[in-house]
Tab-separated table of C-alpha atoms and ligand atoms in Angstrom:
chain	number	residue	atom	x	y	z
A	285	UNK	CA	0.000	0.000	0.000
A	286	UNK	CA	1.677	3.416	-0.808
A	287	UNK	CA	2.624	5.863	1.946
A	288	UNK	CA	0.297	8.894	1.605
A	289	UNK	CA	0.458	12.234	3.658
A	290	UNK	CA	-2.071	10.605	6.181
A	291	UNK	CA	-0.316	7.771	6.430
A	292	UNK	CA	3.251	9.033	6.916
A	293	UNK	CA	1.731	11.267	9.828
A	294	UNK	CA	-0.019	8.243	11.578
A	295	UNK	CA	3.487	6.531	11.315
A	296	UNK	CA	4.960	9.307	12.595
A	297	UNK	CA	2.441	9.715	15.354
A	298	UNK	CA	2.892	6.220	16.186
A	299	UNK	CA	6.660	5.980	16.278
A	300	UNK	CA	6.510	9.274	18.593
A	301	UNK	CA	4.318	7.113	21.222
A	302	UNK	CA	6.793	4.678	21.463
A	303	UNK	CA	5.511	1.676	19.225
A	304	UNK	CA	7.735	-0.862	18.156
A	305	UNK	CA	7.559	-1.331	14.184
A	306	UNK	CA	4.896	-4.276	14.518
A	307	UNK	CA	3.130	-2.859	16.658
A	308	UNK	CA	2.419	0.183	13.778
A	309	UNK	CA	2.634	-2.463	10.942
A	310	UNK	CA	-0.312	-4.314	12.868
A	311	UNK	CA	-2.389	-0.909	13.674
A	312	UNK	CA	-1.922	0.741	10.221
A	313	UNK	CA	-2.562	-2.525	8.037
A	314	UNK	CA	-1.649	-3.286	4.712
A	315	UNK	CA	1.786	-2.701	5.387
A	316	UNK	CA	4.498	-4.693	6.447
A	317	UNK	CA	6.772	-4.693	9.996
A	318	UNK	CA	9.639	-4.341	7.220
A	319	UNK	CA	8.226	-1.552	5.538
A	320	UNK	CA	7.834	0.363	8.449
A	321	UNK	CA	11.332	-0.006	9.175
A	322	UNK	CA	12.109	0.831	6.100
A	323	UNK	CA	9.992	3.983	5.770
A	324	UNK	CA	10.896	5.480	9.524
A	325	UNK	CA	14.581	5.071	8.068
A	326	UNK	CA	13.911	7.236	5.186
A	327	UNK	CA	12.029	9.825	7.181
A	328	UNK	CA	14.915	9.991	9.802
A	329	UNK	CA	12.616	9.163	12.877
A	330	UNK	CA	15.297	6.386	13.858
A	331	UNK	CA	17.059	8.845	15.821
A	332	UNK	CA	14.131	7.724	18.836
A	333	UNK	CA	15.490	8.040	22.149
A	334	UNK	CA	13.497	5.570	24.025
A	335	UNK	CA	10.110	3.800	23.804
A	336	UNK	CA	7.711	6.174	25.084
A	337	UNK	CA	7.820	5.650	29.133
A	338	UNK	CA	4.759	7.281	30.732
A	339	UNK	CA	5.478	11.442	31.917
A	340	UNK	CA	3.568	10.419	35.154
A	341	UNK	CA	5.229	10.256	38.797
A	342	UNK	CA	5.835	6.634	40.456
A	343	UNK	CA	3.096	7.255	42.663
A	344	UNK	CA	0.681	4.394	42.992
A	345	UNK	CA	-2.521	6.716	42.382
A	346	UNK	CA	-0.692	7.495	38.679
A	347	UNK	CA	-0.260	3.895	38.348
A	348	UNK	CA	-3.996	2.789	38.537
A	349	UNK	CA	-4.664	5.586	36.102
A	350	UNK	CA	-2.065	4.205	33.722
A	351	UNK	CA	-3.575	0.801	33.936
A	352	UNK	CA	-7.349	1.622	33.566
A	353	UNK	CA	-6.113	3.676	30.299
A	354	UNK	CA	-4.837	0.457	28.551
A	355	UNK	CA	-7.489	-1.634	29.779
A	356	UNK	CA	-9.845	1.104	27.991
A	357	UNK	CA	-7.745	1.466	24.983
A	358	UNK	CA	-7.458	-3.032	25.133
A	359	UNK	CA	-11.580	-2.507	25.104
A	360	UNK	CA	-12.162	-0.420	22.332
A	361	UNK	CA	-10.069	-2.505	20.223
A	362	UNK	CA	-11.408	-5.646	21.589
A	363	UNK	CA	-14.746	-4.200	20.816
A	364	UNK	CA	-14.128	-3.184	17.113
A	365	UNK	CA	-13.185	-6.399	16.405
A	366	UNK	CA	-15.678	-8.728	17.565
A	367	UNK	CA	-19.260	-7.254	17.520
A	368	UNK	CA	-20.774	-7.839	20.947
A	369	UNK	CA	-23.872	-9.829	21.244
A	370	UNK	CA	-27.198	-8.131	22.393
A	371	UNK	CA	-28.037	-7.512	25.923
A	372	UNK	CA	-29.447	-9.856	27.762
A	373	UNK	CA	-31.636	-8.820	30.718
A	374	UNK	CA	-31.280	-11.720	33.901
A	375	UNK	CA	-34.689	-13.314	34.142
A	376	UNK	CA	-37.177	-13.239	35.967
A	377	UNK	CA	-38.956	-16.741	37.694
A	378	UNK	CA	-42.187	-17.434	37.632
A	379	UNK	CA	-42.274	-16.089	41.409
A	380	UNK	CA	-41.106	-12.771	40.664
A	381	UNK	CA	-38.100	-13.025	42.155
A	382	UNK	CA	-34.423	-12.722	40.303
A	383	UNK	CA	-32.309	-16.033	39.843
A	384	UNK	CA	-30.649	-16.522	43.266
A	385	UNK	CA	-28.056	-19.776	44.627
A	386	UNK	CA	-31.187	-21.382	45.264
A	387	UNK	CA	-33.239	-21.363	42.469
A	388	UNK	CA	-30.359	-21.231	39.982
A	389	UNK	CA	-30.510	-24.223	37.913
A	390	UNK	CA	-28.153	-26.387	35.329
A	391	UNK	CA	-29.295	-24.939	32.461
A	392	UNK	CA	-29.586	-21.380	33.479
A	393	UNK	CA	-27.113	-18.755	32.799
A	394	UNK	CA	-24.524	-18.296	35.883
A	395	UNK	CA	-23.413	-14.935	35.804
A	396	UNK	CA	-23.455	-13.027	39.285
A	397	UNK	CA	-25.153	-9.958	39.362
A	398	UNK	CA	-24.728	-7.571	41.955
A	399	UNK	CA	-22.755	-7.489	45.419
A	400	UNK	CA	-22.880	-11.039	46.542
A	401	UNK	CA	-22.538	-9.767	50.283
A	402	UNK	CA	-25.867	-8.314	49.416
A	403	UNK	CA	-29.375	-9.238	49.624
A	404	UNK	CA	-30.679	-8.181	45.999
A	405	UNK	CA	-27.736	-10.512	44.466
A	406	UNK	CA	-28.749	-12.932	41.558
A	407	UNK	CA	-27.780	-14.868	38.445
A	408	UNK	CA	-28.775	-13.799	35.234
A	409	UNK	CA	-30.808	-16.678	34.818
A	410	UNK	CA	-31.522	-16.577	31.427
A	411	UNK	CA	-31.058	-20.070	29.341
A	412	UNK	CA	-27.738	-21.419	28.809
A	413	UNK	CA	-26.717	-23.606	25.589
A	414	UNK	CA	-26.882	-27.365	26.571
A	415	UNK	CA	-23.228	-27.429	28.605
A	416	UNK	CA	-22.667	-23.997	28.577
A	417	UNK	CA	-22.280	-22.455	31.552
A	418	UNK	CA	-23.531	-18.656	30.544
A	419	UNK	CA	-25.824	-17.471	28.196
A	420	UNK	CA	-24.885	-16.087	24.883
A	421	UNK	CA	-24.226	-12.139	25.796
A	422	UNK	CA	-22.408	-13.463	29.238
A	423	UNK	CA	-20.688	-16.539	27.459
A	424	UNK	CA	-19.327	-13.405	25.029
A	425	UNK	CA	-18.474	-11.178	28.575
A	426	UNK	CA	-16.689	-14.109	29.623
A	427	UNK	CA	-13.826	-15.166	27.258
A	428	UNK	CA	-12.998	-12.108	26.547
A	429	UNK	CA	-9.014	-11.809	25.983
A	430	UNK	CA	-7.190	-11.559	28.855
A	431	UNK	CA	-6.989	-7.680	29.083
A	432	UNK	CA	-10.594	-6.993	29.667
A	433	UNK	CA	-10.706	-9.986	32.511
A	434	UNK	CA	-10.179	-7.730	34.978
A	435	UNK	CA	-13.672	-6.772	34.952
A	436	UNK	CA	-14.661	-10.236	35.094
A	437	UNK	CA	-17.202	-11.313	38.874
A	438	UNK	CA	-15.303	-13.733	40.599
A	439	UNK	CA	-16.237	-17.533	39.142
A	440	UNK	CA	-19.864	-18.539	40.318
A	441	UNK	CA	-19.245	-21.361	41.874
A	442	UNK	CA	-17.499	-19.595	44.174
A	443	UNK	CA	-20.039	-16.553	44.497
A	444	UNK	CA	-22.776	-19.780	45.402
A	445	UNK	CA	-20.505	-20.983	47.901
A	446	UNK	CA	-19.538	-18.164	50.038
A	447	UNK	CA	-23.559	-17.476	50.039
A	448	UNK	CA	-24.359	-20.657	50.984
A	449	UNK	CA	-21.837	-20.288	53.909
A	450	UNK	CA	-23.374	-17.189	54.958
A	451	UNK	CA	-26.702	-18.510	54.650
A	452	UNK	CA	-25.537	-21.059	57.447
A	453	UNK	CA	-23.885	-18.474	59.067
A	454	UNK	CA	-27.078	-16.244	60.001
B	23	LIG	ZN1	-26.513	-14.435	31.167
């Protein structure tokens, strides 16, 4: 693909962040790690001092901030590649009430909703796929790629087991 203005500043925007020549072969497309090489040569951007380290202080508050901005930036390209499924409301029973540890069932979706030290904590609920332990939008939540994990509940087997130990508790 030829190097047009637009492209040569994107390149150049990207070198000046830091990113290795991969990394801009991989975000730009249609162009190769080689040619990138190649290209930053001939504009004399080799000359980079360091990869980009973050301008923050060490302080731990920076930190978290650094984090949370890759884990957003890991999302939106996460999200641009895979289209996320609808949506899915957690049921409701028959009863009224939300899916809870006891009225959760094998073929119902296991995701925890909610605080599970509270009282108005449930399961989605909704109907899994034969063996699957989530429904289709939480099955999707679920195996996301590592980066986004860390907004992942803690596994449900667990959440139904510290309840049912509190449940014996009081
Ligand atoms: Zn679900």
């Amino acid at each position: 693909m030829a190097w047009n203005d637009e492209r040569v500043e994107l390149l150049k925007k990207l070198w000046a962040e830091g990113l290795s020549a991969s990394q801009i072969a991989s975000k730009m497309g249609g162009v190769t790690r080689n040619a990138v090489i190649g290209k930053v040569h001939r504009l004399g951007l080799s000359g980079r001092a360091a990869p980009a380290k973050p301008q923050r202080g060490c302080d731990p508050e920076s930190r978290t901030e650094e984090v949370e901005d890759t884990q957003t930036y890991a999302m939106k390209s996460v999200d641009s590649l895979a289209a996320e499924p609808e949506f899915t409301a957690p049921a409701v029973l028959a009863s009224g009430d939300l899916t809870t540890v006891a009225t959760l069932k094998g073929n119902m979706c296991k995701w925890p909703i909610g605080d599970p030290a509270k009282d108005d904590f449930h399961f989605c609920g909704q109907s899994a796929p034969a063996g699957k332990p989530y429904c289709p939008y939480h099955a999707h939540m679920a195996f996301q790629p590592a980066q986004r994990r860390a907004d992942r509940p803690m596994p449900p087997q667990r959440l139904a087991r510290d309840a049912a130990k509190r449940r014996a508790a009081s």
